[in-house]
Each structure stands twice: as C-alpha cells, then as structure tokens.
N, CA, C and O atoms as a CHARMM CRD file, in Angstrom:
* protein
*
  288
    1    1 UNK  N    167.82700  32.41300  10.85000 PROA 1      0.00000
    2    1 UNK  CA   167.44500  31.45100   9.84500 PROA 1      0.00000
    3    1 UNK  C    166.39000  32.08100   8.94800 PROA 1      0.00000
    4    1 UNK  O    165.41600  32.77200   9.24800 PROA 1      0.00000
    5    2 UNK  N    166.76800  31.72800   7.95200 PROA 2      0.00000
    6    2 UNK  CA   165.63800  32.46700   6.49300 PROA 2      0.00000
    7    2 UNK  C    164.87300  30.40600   6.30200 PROA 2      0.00000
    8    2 UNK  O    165.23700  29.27400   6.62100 PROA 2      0.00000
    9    3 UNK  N    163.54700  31.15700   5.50400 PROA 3      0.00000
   10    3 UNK  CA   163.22100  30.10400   5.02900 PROA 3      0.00000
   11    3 UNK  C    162.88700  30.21900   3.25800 PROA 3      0.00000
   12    3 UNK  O    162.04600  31.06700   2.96100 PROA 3      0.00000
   13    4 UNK  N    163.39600  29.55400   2.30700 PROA 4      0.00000
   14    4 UNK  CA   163.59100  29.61100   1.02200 PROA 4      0.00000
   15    4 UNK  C    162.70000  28.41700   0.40900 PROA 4      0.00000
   16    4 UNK  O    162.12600  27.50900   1.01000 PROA 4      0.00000
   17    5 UNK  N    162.75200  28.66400  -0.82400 PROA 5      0.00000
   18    5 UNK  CA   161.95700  27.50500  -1.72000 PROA 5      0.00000
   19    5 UNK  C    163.22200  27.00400  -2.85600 PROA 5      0.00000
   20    5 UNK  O    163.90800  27.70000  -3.60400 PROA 5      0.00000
   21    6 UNK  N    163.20900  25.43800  -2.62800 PROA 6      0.00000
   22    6 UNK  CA   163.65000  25.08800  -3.97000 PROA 6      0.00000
   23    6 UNK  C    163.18200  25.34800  -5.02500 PROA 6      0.00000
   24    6 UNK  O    162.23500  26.12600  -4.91700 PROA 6      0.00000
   25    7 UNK  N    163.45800  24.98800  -6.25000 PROA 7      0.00000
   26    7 UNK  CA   162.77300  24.77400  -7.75600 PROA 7      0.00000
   27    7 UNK  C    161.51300  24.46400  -7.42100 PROA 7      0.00000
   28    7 UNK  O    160.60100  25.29100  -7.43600 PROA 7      0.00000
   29    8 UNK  N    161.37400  23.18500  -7.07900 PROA 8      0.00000
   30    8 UNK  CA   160.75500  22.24100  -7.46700 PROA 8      0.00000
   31    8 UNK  C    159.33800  22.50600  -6.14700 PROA 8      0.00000
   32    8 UNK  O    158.38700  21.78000  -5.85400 PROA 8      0.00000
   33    9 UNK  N    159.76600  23.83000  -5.62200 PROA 9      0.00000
   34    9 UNK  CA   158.38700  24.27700  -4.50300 PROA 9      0.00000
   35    9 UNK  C    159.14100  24.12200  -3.81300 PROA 9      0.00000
   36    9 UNK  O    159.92900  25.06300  -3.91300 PROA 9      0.00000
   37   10 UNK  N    159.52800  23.25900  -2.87700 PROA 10     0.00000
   38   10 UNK  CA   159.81900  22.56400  -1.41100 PROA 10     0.00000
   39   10 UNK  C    160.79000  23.76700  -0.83100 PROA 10     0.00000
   40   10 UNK  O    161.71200  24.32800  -1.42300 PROA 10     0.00000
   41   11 UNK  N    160.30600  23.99000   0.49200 PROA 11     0.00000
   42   11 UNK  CA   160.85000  24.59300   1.36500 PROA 11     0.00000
   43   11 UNK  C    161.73800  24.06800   2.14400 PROA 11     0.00000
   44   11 UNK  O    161.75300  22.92800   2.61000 PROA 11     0.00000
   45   12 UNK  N    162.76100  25.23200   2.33400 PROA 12     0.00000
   46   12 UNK  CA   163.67500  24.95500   3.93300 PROA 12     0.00000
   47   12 UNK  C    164.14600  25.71400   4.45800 PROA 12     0.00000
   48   12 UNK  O    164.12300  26.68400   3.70200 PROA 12     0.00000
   49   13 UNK  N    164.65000  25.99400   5.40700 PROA 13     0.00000
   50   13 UNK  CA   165.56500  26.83500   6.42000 PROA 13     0.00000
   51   13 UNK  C    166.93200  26.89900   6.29600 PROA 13     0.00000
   52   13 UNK  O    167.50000  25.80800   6.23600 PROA 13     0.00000
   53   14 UNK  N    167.68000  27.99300   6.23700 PROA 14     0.00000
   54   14 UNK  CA   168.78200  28.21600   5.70800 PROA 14     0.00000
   55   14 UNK  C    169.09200  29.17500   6.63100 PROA 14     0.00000
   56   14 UNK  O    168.38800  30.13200   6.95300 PROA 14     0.00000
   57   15 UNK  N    170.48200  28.79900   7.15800 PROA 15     0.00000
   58   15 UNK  CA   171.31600  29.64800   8.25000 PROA 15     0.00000
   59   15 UNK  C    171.93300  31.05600   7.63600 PROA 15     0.00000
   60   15 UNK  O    173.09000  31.19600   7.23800 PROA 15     0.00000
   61   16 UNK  N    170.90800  32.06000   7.64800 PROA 16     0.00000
   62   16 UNK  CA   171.38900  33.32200   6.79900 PROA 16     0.00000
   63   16 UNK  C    173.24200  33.47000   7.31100 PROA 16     0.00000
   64   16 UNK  O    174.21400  33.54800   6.56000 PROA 16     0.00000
   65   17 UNK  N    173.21200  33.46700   8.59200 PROA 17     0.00000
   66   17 UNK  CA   174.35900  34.26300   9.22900 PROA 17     0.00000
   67   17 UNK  C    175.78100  32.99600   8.31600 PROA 17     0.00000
   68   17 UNK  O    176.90600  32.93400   8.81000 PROA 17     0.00000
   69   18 UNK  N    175.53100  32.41700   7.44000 PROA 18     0.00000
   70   18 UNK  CA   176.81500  31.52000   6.76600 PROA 18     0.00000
   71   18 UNK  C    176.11600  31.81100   4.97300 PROA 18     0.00000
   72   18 UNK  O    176.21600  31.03300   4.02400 PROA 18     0.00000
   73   19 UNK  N    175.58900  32.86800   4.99200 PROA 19     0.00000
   74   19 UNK  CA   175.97200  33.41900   3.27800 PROA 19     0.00000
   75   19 UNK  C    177.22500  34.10100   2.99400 PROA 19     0.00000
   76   19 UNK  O    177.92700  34.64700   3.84600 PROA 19     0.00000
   77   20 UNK  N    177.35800  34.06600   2.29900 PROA 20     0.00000
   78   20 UNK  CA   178.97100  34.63600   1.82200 PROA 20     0.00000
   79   20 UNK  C    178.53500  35.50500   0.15400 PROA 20     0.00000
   80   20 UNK  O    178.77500  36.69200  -0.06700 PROA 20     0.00000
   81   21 UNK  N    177.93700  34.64200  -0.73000 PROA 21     0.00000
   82   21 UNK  CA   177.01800  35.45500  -1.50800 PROA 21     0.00000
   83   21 UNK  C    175.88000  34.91800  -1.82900 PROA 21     0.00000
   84   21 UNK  O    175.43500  33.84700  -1.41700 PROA 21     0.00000
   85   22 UNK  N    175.12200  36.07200  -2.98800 PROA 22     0.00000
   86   22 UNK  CA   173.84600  35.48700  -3.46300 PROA 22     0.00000
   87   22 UNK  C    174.02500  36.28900  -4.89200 PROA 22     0.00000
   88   22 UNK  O    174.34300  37.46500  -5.07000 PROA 22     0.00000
   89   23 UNK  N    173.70000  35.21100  -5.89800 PROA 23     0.00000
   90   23 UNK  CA   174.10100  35.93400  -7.57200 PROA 23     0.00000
   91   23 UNK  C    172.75400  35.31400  -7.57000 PROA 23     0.00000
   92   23 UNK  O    172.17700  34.45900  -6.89900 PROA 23     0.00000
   93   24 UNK  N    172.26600  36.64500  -9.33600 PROA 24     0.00000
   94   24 UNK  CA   171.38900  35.56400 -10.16600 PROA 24     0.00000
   95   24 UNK  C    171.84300  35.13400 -11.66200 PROA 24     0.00000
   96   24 UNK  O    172.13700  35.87900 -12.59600 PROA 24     0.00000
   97   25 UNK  N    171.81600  33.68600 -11.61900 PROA 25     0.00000
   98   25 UNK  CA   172.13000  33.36900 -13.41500 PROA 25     0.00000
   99   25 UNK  C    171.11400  32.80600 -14.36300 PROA 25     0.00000
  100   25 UNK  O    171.71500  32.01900 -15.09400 PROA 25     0.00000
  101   26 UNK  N    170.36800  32.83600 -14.54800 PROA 26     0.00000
  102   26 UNK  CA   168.99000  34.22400 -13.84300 PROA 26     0.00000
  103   26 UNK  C    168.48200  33.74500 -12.57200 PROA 26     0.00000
  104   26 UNK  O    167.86900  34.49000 -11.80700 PROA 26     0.00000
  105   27 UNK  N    168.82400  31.96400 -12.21000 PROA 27     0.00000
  106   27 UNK  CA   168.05800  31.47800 -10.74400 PROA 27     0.00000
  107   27 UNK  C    169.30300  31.84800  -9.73100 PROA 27     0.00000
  108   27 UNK  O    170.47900  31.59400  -9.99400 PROA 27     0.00000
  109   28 UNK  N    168.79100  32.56000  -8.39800 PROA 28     0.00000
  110   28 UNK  CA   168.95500  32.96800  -6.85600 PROA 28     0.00000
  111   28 UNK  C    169.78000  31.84800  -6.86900 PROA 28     0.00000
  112   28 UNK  O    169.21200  30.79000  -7.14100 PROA 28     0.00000
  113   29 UNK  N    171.43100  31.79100  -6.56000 PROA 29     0.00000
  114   29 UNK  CA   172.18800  31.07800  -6.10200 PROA 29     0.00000
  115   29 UNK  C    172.56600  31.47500  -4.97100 PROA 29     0.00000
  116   29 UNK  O    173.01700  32.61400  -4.85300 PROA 29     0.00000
  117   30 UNK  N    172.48200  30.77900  -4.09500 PROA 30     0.00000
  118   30 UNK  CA   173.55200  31.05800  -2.56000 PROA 30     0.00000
  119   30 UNK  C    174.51900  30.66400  -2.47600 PROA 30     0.00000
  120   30 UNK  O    174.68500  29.50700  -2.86000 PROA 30     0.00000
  121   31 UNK  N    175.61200  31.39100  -1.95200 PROA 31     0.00000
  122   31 UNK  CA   176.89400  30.28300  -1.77700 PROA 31     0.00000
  123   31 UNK  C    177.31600  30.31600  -0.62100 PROA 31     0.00000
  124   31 UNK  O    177.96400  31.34200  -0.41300 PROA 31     0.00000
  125   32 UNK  N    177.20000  29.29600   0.67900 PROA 32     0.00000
  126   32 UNK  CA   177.55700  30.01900   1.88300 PROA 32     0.00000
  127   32 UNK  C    178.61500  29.62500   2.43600 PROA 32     0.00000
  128   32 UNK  O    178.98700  28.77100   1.63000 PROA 32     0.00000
  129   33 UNK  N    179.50400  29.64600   3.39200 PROA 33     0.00000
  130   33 UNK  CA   180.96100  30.46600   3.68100 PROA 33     0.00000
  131   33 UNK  C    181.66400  29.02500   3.52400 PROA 33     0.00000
  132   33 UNK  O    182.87800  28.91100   3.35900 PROA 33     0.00000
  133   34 UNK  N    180.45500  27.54600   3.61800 PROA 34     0.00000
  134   34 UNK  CA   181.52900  26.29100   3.72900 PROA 34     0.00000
  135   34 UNK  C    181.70800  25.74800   1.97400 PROA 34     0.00000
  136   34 UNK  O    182.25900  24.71200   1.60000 PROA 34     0.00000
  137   35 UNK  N    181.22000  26.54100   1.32600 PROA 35     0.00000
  138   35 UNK  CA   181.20300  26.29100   0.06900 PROA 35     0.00000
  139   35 UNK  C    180.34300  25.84600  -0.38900 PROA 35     0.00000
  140   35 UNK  O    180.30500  25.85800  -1.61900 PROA 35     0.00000
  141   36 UNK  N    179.43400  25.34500   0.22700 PROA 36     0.00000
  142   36 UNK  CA   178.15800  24.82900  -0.40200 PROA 36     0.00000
  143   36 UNK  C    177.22600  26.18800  -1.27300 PROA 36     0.00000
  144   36 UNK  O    177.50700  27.38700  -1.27400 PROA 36     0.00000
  145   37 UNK  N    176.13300  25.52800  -1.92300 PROA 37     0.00000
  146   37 UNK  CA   175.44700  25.93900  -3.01300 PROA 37     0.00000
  147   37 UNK  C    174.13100  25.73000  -2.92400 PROA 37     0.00000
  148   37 UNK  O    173.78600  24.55100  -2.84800 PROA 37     0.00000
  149   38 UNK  N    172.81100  27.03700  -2.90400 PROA 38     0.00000
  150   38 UNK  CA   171.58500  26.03900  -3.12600 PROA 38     0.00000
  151   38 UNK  C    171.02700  27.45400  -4.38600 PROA 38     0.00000
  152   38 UNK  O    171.49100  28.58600  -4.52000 PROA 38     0.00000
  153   39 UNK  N    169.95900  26.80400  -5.07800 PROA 39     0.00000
  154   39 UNK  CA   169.59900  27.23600  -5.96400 PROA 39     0.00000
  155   39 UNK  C    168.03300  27.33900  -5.79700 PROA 39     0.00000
  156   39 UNK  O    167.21700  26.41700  -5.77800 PROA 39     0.00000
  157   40 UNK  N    167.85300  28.50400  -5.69700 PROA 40     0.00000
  158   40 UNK  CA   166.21000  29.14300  -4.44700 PROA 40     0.00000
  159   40 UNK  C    165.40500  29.38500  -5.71400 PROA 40     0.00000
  160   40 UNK  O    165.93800  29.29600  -6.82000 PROA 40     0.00000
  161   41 UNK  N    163.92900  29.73700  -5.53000 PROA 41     0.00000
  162   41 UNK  CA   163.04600  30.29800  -6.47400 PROA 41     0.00000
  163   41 UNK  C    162.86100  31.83500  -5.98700 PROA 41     0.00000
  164   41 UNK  O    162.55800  32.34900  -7.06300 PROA 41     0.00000
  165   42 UNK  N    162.85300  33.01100  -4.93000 PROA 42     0.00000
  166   42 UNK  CA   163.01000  33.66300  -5.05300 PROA 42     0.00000
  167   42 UNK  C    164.16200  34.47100  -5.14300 PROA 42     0.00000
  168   42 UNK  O    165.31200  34.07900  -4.94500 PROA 42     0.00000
  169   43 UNK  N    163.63400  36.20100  -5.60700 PROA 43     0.00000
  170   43 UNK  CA   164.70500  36.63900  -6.06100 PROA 43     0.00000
  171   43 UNK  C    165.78800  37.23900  -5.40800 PROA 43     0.00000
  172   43 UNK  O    165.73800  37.23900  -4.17800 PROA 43     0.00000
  173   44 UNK  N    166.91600  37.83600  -6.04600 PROA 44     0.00000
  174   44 UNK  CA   168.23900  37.99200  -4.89300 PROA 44     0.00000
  175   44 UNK  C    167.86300  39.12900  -3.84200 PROA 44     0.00000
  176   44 UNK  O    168.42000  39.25300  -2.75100 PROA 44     0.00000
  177   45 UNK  N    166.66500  40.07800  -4.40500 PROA 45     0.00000
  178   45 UNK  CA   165.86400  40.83600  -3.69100 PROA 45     0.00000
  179   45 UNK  C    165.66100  40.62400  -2.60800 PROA 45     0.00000
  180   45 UNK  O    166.13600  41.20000  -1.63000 PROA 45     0.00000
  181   46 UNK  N    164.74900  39.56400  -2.65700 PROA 46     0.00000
  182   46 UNK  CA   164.03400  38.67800  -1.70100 PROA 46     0.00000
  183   46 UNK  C    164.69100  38.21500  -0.80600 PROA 46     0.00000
  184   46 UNK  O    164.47200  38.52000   0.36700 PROA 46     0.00000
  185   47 UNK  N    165.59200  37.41900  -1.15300 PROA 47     0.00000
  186   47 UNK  CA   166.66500  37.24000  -0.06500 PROA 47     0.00000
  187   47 UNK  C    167.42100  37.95800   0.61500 PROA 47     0.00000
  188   47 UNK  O    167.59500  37.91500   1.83300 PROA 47     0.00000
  189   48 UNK  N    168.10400  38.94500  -0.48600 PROA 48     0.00000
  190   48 UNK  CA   168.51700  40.20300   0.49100 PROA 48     0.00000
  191   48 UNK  C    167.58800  41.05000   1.69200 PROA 48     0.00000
  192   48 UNK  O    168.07600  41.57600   2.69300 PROA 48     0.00000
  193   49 UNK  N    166.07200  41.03900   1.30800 PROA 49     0.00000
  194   49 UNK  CA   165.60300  41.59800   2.23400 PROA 49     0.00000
  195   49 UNK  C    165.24500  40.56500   3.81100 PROA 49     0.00000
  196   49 UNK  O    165.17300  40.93700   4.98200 PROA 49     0.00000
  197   50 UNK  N    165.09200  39.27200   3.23400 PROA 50     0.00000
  198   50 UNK  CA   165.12500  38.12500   4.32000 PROA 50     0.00000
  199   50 UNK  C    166.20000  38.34300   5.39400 PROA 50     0.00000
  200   50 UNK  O    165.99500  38.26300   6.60500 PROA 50     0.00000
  201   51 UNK  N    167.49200  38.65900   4.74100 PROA 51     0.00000
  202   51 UNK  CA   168.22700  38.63200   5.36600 PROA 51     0.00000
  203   51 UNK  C    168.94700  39.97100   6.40800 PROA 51     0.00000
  204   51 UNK  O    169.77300  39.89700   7.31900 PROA 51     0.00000
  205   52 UNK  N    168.31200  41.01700   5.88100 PROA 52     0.00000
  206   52 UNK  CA   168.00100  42.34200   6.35400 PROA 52     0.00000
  207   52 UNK  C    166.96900  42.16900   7.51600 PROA 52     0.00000
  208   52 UNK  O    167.52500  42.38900   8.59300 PROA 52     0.00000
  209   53 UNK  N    165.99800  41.93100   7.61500 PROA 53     0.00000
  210   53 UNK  CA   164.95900  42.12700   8.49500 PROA 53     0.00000
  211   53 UNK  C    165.70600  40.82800   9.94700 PROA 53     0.00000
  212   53 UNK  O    165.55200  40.99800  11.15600 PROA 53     0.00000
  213   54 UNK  N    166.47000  39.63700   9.28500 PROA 54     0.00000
  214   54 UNK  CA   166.40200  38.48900  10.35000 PROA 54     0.00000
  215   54 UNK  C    167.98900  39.47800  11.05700 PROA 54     0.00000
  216   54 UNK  O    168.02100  39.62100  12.28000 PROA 54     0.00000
  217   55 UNK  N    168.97700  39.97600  10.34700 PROA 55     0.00000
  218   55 UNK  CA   169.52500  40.76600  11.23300 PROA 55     0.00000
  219   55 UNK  C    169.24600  41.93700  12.20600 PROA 55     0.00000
  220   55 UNK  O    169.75800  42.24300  13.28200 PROA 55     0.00000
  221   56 UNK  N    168.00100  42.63100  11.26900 PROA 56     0.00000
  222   56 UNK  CA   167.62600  43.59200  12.32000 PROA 56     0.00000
  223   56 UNK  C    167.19600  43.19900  13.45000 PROA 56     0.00000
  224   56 UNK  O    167.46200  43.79500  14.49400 PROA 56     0.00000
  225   57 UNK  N    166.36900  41.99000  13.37700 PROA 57     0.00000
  226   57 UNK  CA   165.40300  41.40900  14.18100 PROA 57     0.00000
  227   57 UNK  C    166.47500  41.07300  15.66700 PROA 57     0.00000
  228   57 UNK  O    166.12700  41.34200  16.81700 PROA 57     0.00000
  229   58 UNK  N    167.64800  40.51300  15.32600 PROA 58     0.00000
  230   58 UNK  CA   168.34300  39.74200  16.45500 PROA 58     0.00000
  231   58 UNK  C    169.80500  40.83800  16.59600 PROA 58     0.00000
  232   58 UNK  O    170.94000  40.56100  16.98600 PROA 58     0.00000
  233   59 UNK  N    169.20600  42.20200  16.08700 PROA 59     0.00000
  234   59 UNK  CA   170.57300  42.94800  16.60000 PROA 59     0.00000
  235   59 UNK  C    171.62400  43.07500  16.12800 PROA 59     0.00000
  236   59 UNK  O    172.60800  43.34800  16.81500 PROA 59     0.00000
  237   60 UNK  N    171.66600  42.91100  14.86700 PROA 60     0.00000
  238   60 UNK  CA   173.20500  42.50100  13.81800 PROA 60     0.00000
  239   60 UNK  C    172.94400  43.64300  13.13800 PROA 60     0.00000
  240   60 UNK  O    173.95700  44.31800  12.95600 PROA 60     0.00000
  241   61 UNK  N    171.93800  44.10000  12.69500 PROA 61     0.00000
  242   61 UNK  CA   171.85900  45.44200  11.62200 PROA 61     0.00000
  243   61 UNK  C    170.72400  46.58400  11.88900 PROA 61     0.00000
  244   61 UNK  O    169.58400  46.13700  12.01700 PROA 61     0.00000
  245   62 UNK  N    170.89000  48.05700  11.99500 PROA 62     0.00000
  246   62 UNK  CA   170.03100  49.21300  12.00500 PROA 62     0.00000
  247   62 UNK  C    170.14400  49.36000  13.73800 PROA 62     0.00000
  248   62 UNK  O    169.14900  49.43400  14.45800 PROA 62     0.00000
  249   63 UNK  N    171.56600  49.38700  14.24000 PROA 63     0.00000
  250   63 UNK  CA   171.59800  49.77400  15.64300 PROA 63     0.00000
  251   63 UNK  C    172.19800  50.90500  15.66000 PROA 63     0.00000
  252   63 UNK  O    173.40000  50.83200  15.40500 PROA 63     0.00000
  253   64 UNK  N    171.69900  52.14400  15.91600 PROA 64     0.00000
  254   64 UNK  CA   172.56900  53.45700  16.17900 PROA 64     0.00000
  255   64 UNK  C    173.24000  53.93300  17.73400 PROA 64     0.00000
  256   64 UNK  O    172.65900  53.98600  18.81800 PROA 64     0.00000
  257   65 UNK  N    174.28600  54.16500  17.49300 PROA 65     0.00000
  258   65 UNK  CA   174.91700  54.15200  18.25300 PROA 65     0.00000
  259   65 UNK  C    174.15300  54.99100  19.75200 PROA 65     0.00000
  260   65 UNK  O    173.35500  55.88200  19.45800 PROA 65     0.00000
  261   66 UNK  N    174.35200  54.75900  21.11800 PROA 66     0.00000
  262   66 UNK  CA   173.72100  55.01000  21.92300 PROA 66     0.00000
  263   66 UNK  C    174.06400  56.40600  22.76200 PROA 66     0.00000
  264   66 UNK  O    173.52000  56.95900  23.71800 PROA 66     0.00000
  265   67 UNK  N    175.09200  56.67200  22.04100 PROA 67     0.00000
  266   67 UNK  CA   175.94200  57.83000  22.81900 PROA 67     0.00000
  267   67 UNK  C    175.79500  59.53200  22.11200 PROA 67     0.00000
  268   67 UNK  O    176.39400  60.57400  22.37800 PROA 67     0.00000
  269   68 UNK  N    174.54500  59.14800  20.96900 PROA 68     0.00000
  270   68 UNK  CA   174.67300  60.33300  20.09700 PROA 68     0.00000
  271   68 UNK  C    175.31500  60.69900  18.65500 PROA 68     0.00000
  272   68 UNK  O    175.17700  59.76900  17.86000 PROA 68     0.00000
  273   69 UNK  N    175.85900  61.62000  18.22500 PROA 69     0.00000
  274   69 UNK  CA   176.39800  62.07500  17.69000 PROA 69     0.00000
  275   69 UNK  C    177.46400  62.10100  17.67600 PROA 69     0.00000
  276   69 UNK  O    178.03700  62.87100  18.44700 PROA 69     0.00000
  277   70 UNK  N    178.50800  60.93200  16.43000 PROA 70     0.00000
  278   70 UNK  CA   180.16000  61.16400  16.87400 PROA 70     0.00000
  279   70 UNK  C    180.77300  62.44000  16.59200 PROA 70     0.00000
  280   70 UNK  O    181.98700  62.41700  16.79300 PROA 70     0.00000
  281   71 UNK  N    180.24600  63.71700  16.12900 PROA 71     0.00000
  282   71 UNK  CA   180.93300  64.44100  15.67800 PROA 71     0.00000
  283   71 UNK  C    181.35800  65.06400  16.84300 PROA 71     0.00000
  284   71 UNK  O    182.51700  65.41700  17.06200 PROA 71     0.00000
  285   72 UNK  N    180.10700  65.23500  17.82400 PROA 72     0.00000
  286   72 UNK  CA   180.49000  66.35400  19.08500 PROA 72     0.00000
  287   72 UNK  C    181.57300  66.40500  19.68000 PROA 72     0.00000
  288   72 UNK  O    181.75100  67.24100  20.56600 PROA 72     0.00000
C-alpha cells in the first residue's frame, strides 16, 4: 500500500500491487487494473518511486538470483 494526496490535500492509501498505469495530463492519474481512476498531487516520479521501494520492501522487486551467475 502507497499513501497519496488528493487535490484538495487529503490523503489515502492505495493498493500499489492493482496499478495498471500512471500518466501525467499534467495531474498524476492512476488507473488501476478494475478500471478505476484517482487523480494524486504528486508526481508520476513520485509514485513510481513509492511503488519501487513498497515492492522492494515485500520482495516483488531488486531480488538477485541466489544461485550466482546464469552464464556459468
């Protein structure tokens, strides 16, 4: 879970693992996989990195493989 800001300030929690995308027109749109839509104050940056760190964090992204080197 990321936590985002509406427009209007107000915060909430948003289930990263059901983004599907994130555009800017110039405002951070999400669109996540059930079709829904929210429209954030930070940038697609921002979110992209939210969503980078909450995968690393729980094991979804920056795991190298444990066995070495596939070339050998």
């Amino acid at each position: 879970m990321i936590k985002v800001s509406r427009l209007n300030g107000k915060t909430f929690i948003l289930n990263a693992l059901l983004i599907e995308t994130i555009e800017s027109f110039p405002d951070t749109t999400i669109m996540l996989t059930n079709g829904r839509k929210y429209v954030v104050k930070e940038s697609e940056e921002q979110v992209y990195d939210m969503i980078t760190s909450l995968y690393k964090g729980i094991g979804l992204a920056g795991m190298q493989h444990a066995g070495g080197n596939d070339e050998e």
